[in-house]
Coordinates of C-alpha atoms and ligand atoms in Angstrom, one line a residue:
X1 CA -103.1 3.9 39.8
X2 CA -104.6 5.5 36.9
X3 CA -105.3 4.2 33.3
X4 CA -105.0 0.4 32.4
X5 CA -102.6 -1.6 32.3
X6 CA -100.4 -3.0 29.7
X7 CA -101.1 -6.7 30.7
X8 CA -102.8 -8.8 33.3
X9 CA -102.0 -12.0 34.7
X10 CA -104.6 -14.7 35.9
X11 CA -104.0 -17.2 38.2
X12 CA -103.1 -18.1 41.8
X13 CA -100.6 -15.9 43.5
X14 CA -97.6 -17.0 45.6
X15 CA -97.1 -13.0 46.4
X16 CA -94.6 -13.5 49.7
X17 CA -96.1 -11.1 51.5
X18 CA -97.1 -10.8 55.1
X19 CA -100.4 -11.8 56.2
X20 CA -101.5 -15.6 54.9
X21 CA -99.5 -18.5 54.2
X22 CA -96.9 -17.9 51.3
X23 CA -99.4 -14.2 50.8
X24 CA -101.5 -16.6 48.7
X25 CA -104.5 -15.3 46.7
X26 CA -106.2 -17.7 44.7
X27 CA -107.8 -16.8 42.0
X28 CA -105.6 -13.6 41.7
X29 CA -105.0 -11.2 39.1
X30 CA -101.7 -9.2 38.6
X31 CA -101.7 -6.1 36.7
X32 CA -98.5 -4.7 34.7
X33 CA -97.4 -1.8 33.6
X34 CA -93.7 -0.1 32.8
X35 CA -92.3 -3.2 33.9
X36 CA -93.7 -2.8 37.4
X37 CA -96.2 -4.3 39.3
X38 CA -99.8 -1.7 38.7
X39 CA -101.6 -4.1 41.2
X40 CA -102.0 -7.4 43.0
X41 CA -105.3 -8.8 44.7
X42 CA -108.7 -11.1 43.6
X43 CA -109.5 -11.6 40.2
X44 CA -113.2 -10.3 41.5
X45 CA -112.0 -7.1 42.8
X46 CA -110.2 -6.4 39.3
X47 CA -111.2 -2.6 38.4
X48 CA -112.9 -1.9 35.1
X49 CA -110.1 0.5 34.6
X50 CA -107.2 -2.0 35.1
X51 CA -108.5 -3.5 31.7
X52 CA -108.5 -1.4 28.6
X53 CA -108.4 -2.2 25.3
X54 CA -104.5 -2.6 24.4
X55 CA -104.4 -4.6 27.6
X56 CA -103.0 -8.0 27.1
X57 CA -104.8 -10.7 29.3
X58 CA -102.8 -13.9 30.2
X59 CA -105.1 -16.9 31.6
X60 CA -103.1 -19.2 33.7
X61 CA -105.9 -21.3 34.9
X62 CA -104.8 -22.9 38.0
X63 CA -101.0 -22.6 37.3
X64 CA -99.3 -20.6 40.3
X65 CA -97.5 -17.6 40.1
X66 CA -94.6 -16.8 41.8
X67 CA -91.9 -13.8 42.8
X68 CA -89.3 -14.5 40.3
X69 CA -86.7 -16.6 42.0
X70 CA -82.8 -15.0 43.6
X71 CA -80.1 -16.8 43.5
X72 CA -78.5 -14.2 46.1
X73 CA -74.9 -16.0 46.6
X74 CA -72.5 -17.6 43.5
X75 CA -69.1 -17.5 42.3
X76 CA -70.3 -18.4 39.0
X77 CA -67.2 -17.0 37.6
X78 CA -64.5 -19.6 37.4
X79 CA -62.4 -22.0 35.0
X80 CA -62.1 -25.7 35.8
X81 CA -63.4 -27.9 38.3
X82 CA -62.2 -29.8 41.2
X83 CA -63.6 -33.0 40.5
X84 CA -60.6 -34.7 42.3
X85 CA -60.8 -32.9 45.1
X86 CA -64.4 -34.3 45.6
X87 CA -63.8 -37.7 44.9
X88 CA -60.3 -36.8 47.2
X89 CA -63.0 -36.2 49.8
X90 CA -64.8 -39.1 49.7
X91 CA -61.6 -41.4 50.0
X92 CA -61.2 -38.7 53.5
X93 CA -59.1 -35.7 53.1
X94 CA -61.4 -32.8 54.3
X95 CA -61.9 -29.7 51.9
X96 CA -59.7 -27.3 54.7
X97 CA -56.6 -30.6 54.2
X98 CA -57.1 -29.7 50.6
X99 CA -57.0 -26.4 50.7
X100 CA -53.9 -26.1 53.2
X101 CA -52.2 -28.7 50.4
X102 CA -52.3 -25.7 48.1
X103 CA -55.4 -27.1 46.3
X104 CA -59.0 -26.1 47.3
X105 CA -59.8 -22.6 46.4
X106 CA -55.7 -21.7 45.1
X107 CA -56.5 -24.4 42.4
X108 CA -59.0 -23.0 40.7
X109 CA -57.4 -19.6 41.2
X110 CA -55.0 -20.7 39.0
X111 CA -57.1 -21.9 36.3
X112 CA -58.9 -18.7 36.6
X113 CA -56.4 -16.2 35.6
X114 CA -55.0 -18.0 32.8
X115 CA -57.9 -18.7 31.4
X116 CA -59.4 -16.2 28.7
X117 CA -62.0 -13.7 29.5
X118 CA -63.9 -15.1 26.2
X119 CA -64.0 -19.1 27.6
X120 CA -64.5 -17.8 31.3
X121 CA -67.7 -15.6 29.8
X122 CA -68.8 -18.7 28.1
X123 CA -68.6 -20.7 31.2
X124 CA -70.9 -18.4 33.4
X125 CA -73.4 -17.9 30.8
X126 CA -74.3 -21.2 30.3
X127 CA -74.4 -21.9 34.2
X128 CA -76.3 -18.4 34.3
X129 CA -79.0 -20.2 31.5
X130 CA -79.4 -22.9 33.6
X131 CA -80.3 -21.1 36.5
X132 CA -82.6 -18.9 34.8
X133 CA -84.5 -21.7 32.4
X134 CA -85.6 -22.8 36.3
X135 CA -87.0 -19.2 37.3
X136 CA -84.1 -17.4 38.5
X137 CA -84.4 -13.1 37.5
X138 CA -82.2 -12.0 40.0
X139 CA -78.3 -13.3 40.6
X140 CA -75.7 -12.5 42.9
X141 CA -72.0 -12.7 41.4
X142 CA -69.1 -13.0 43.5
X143 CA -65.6 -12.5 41.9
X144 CA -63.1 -14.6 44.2
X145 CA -60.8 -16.4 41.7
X146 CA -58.7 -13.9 40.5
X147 CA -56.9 -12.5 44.0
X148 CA -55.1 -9.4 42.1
X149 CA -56.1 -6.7 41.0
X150 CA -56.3 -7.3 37.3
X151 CA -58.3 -10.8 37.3
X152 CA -60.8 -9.8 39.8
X153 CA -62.1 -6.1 37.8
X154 CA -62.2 -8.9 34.7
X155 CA -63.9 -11.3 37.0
X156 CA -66.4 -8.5 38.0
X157 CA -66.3 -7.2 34.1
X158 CA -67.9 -10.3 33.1
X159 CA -70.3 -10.4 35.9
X160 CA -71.7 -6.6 34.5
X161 CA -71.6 -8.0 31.0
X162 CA -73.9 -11.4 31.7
X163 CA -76.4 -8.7 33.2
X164 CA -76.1 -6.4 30.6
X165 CA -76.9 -9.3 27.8
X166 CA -79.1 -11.7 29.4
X167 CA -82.4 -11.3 30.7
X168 CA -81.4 -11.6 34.4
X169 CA -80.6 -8.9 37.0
X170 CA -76.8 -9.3 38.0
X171 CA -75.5 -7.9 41.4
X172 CA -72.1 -8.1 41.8
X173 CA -69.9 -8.6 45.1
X174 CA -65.9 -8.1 45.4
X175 CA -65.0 -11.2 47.3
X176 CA -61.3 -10.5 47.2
X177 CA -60.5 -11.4 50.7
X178 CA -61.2 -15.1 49.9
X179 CA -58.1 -16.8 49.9
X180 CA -54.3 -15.7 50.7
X181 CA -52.9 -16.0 47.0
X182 CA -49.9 -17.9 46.1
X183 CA -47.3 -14.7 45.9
X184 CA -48.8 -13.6 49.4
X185 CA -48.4 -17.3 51.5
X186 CA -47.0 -16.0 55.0
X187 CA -47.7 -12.0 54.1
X188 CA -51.8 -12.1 54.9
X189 CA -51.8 -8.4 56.1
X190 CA -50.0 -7.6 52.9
X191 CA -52.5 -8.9 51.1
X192 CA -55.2 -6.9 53.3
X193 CA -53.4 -3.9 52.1
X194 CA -53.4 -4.7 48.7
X195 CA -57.4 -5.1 48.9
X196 CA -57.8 -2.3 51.0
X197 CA -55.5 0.0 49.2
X198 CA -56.0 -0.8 45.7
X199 CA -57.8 -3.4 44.3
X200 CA -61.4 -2.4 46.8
X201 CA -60.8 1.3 45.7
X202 CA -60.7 0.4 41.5
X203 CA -64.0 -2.1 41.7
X204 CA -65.4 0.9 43.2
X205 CA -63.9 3.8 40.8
X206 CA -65.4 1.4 37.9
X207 CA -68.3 1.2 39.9
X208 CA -67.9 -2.8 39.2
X209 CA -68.7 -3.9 42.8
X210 CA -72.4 -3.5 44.7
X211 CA -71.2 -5.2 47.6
X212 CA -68.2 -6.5 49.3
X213 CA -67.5 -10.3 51.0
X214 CA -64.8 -12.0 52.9
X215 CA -64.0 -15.5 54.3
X216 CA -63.6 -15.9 57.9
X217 CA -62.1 -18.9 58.5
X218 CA -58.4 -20.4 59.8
X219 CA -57.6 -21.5 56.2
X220 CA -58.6 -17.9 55.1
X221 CA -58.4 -14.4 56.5
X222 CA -58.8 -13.9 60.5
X223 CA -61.7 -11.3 62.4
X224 CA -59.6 -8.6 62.5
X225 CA -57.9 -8.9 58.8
X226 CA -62.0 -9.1 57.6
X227 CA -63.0 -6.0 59.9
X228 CA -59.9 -3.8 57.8
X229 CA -61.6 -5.2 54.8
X230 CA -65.2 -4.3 56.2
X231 CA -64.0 -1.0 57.1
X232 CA -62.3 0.1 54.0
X233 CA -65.8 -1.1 51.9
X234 CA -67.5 1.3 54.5
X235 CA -65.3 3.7 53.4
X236 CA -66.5 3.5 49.9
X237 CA -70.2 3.2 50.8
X238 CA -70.0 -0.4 49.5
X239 CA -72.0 -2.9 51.9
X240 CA -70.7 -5.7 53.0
X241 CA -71.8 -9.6 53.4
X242 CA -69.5 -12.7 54.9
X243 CA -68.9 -15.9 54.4
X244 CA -69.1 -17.1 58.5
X245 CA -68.4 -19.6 60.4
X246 CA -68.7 -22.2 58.3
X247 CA -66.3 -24.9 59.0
X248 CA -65.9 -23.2 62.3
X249 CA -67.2 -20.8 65.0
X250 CA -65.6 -17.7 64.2
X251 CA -67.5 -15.5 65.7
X252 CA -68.6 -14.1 61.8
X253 CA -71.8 -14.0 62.6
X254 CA -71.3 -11.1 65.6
X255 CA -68.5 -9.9 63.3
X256 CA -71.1 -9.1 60.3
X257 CA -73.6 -7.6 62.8
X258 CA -71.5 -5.0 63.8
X259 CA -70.7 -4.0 60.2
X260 CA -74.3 -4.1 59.5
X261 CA -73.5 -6.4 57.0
X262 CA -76.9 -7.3 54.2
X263 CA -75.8 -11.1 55.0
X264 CA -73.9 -13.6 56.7
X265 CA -73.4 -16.9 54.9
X266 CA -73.3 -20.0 55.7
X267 CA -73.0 -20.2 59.8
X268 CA -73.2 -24.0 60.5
X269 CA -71.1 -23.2 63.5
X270 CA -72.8 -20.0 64.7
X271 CA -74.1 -19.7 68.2
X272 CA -76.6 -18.1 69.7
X273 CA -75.2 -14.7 70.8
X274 CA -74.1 -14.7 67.1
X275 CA -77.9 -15.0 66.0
X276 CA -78.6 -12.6 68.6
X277 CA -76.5 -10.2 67.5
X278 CA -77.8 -10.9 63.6
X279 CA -81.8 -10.4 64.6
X280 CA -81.1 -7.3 66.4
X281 CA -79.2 -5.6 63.0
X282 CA -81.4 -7.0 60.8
X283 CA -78.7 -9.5 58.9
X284 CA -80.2 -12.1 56.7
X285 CA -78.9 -15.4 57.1
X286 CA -78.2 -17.2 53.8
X287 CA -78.4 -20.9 54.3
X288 CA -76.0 -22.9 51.6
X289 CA -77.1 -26.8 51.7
X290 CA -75.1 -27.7 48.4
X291 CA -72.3 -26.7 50.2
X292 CA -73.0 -28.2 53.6
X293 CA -74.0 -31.5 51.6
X294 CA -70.9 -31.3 49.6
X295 CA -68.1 -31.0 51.4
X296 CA -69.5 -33.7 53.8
X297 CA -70.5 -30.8 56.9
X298 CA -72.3 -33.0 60.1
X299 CA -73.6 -29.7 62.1
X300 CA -76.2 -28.2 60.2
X301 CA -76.9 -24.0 60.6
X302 CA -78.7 -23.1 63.8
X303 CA -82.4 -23.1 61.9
X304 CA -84.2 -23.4 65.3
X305 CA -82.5 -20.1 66.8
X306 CA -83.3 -18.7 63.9
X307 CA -86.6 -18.6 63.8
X308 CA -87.1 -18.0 67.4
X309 CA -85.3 -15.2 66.6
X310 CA -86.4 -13.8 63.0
X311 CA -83.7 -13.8 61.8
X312 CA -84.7 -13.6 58.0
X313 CA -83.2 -17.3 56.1
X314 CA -82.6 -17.5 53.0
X315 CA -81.3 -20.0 50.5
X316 CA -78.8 -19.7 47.7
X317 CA -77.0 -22.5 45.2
X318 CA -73.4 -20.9 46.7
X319 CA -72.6 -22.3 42.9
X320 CA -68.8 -23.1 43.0
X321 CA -66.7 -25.6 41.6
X322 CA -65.1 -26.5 45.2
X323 CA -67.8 -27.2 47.5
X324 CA -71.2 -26.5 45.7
X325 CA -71.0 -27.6 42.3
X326 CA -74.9 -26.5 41.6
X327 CA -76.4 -24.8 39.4
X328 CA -80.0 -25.7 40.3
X329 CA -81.6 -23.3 42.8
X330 CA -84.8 -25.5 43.1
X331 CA -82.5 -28.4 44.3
X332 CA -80.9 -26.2 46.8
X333 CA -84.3 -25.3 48.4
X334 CA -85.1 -29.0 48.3
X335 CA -81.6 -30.1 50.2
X336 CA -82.5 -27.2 52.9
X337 CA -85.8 -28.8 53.3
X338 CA -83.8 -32.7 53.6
X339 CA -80.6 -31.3 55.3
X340 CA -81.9 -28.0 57.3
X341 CA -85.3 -28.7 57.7
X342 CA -86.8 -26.0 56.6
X343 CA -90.3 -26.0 55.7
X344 CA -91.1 -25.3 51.8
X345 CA -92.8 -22.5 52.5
X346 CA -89.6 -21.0 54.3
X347 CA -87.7 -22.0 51.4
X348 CA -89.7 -20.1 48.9
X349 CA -89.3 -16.9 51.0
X350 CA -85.4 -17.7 50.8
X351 CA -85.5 -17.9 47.3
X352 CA -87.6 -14.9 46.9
X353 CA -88.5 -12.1 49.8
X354 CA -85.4 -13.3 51.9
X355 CA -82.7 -13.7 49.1
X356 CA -84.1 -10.1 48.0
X357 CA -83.1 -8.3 51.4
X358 CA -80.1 -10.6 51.1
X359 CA -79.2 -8.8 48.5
X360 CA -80.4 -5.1 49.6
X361 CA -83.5 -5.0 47.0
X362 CA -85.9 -5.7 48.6
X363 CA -88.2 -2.5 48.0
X364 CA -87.7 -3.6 44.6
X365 CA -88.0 -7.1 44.1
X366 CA -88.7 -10.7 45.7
X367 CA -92.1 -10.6 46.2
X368 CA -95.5 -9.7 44.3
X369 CA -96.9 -6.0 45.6
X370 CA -97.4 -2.7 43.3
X371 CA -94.3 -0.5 42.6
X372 CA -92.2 -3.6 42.9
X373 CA -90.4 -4.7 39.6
X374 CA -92.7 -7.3 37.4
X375 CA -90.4 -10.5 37.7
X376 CA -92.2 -13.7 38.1
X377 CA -92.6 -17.0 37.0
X378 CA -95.3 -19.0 35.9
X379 CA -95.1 -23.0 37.8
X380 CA -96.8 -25.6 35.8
X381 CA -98.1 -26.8 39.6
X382 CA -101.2 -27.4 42.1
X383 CA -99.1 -25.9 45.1
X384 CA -96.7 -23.9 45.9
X385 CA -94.9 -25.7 47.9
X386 CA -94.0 -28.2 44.9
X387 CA -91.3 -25.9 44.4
X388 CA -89.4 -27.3 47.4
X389 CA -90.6 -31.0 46.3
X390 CA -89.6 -31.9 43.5
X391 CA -85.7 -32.9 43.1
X392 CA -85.2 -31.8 39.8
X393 CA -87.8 -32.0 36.8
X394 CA -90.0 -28.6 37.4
X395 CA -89.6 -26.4 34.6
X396 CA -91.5 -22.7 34.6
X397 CA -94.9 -22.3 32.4
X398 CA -93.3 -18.7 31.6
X399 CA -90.7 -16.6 33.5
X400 CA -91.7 -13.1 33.0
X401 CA -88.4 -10.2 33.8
X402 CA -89.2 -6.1 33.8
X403 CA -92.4 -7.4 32.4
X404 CA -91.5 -9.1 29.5
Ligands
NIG501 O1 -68.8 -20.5 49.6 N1 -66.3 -20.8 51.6 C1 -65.6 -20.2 50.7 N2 -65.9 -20.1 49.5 C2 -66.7 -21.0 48.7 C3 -65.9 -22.2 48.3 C4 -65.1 -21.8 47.3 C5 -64.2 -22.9 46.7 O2 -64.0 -23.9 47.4 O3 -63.8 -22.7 45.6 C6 -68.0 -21.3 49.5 O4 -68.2 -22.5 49.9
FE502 FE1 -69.6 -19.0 48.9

C-alpha cells in the first residue's frame, strides 16, 4: 500500500465484515485505487500518504456506505408474463396445478423462443436498470426459458451482453434442467441427455455459462436425473447451484451438498439433516421470499436451523414472471425480514457478503476490505438497517462500480 490513492470516501461504513455489528466503522474513510479497495478503517487513522494531490475526496457526512448490493439468483431473461396464472392462484389453483396444465414455467417457454433476441434484450435491461438504480453491482442470470439448445446459448448471449454494456457485473448460470419441454413430455431422461450431451457441453465451449442449476421437484426433474446433470457440469469444471425443495422435501438440500454445490435455493421444505449436510460443505442457502410470498407458500425455510448451524443465508429477488415477479431487491430483504424473520442485519449480509459466496466471489466482492473490488453504494440513511425497512422509496446517494 504505497502511493495515494485515486479517491477517498468519507462516511460511515457498513463493511460486512467479521468483528462488530454489520463491520461498522463510523466515521470511516475508504481509499480507492485501480478500481479496488487501497484501504478501509477510521477516518483518524487515514495516512498522510493515502491523500495526495490528484486524490479526489468525497464527503458523505453521515450518509452510510455500503458493499454494493447482489442480486445472486434471477431468470431475468424471459418474454411475457403470467398475470393469469396469479390471479388463477388467488381464485385456488396452485402454481404445480398450473404447471402440470401445461402452463406455469412451459408458458413462458413458449413466449420465450419466439420472441426476438432484440425485444427479449430490451426486456432484461430495463428490469436490469431497475435493479441497479436501487444499488445492485453484481447479478446472477439464469437462462431457463429456452429448453433447447439454440434459445438457451441466446438466453445466456444476452445475459453476457447486459454485462458487457451496463455498469453491472453479470454471472451467468445454465439452468436448462428446469422444466421437461413440450417435445420431451414422457421422455425426461431424453431430455437429461440432451443437456448432458449437448446443450451443457456448447454453454461451456462458448464459455457462456459460470455455473450450472436444476429444479428438483415432482413437476420437474427427479434426484437422480439432477445428479447426471450435476455430474456432467463437474465434468466441465462448471459449479453447480439448485433450486431445492421448494414446494416439497426433496432431499435437494443433501443432494447439493454432496455436489458441493455454491448454493441451494429456496428450501422451505428442507430438514435438518439437509442443513446439516449444507453447513458441513459450506453451501449457502439463498432465501427467495418474493417467491414464497407469491405463489401463496405457508412453511417458511428452516431460518432457525440455520443459524444454529451457520449455514451462510442469503437473499435474492428470484425475479421471474411465474412466481416472483420482482424486480426490487430492497423489497425482497424486507419480505425476508416480514415472512422469514430475518433480522436486517442478516439481510444486509444476504444481499452483500452472503449473496457474494452464493455466487463464488466472494474474495472479490460483497463486502468492504482492501484488494476487494470498489463496488458500493452511497444510502441517503441514519442506519443501516433502513435498508431492510423501508418497503420501497430508498433510492442510493451514489452507487459507485470498479470505482467509478
Ligand atoms: O425459482 N422454481 C423454479 N423456477 C422459478 C420459477 C419459474 C417460473 O415459474 O417461471 C423459481 O421460483
Ligand atoms: Fe428461481
Amino acid at each position: 500500500m504505497t502511493g495515494p490513492a485515486e479517491a477517498i470516501w468519507l462516511g460511515h461504513l457498513a463493511t460486512m465484515a467479521a468483528g462488530a455489528p454489520y463491520g461498522a466503522v463510523r466515521d470511516g474513510a475508504l481509499a480507492v485505487r485501480d478500481g479496488r479497495i487501497l484501504w478501509v478503517g477510521p477516518r483518524a487513522g487515514l495516512s498522510r500518504d493515502l491523500a495526495g494531490p490528484a486524490t479526489r475526496i468525497h464527503e458523505m457526512g453521515k450518509a452510510w456506505i455500503t458493499p454494493g448490493l447482489i442480486d445472486c439468483h434471477t431468470h431475468l431473461i424471459f418474454a411475457g408474463e403470467r398475470s393469469a396464472e396469479f390471479e388463477g392462484r388467488l381464485l385456488g389453483t396452485s402454481y404445480e396445478a398450473a404447471a402440470r396444465q401445461g402452463g406455469g414455467i412451459l408458458s413462458t417457454v413458449a413466449a420465450t423462443r419466439k420472441a426476438a433476441s432484440a425485444d427479449l434484450e430490451a426486456a432484461a435491461r430495463g428490469r436490469l436498470r431497475t435493479l441497479m438504480s436501487e444499488g445492485v453491482t453484481t447479478i446472477e442470470i439464469k437462462s431457463g426459458y429456452g429448453l433447447d439448445l439454440e434459445t438457451e446459448l441466446r438466453l445466456l448471449r444476452i445475459a453476457r451482453e447486459l454485462g458487457r454494456t451496463e455498469a453491472v457485473t453479470v454471472r451467468t448460470t445454465l439452468l436448462a434442467a428446469h422444466a421437461v419441454p413440450p417435445e420431451f413430455v414422457g421422455r425426461s431422461e431424453a431430455f437429461v441427455d440432451e443437456i448432458v450431451q449437448r446443450i451443457l457441453p456448447a454453454a461451456k465451449a462458448e464459455r457462456l455459462a459460470d455455473a450450472v442449476d436444476g429444479f428438483l421437484e415432482p413437476v420437474a426433474f427427479s434426484a437422480p436425473q439432477i445428479a447426471r446433470v450435476f455430474a456432467a457440469a463437474g465434468a466441465h469444471g462448471l459449479p453447480v447451484k439448485l433450486h431445492a425443495d421448494q414446494l416439497s422435501d426433496g432431499g435437494g438440500a443433501a443432494l447439493a451438498a454432496s455436489h458441493r454445490a455454491l448454493s441451494a435455493d429456496h428450501l422451505e421444505y428442507t430438514n435438518e439433516s439437509g442443513v446439516r449436510a449444507m453447513a458441513e460443505q459450506g453451501v449457502v442457502a439463498v432465501l427467495l421470499p418474493g417467491a414464497y410470498a407469491t405463489v401463496g407458500a405457508r412453511q417458511p425455510p428452516p431460518v432457525p436451523t440455520f443459524r444454529a448451524r451457520h449455514v451462510r443465508m442469503a437473499v435474492a429477488t428470484d425475479c421471474n414472471p411465474g412466481s416472483s415477479p420482482l424486480t426490487s431487491l430492497l423489497m425482497a430483504g424486507n419480505l425476508a425480514c416480514a415472512l422469514f424473520r430475518l433480522t436486517p442485519e442478516e439481510v444486509l449480509a444476504g444481499m452483500t457478503a452472503h449473496a457474494a459466496a452464493a455466487l463464488g466471489l466472494d474474495a472479490e466482492v460483497g463486502r468492504l476490505l482492501p484488494g476487494l473490488r470498489a463496488d458500493f453504494v452511497v444510502w441517503p440513511v441514519d442506519h443501516p438497517r433502513e435498508l431492510a425497512y423501508w418497503m420501497g422509496g430508498l433510492q442510493p446517494i451514489t452507487r459507485v462500480r470498479h470505482g467509478r
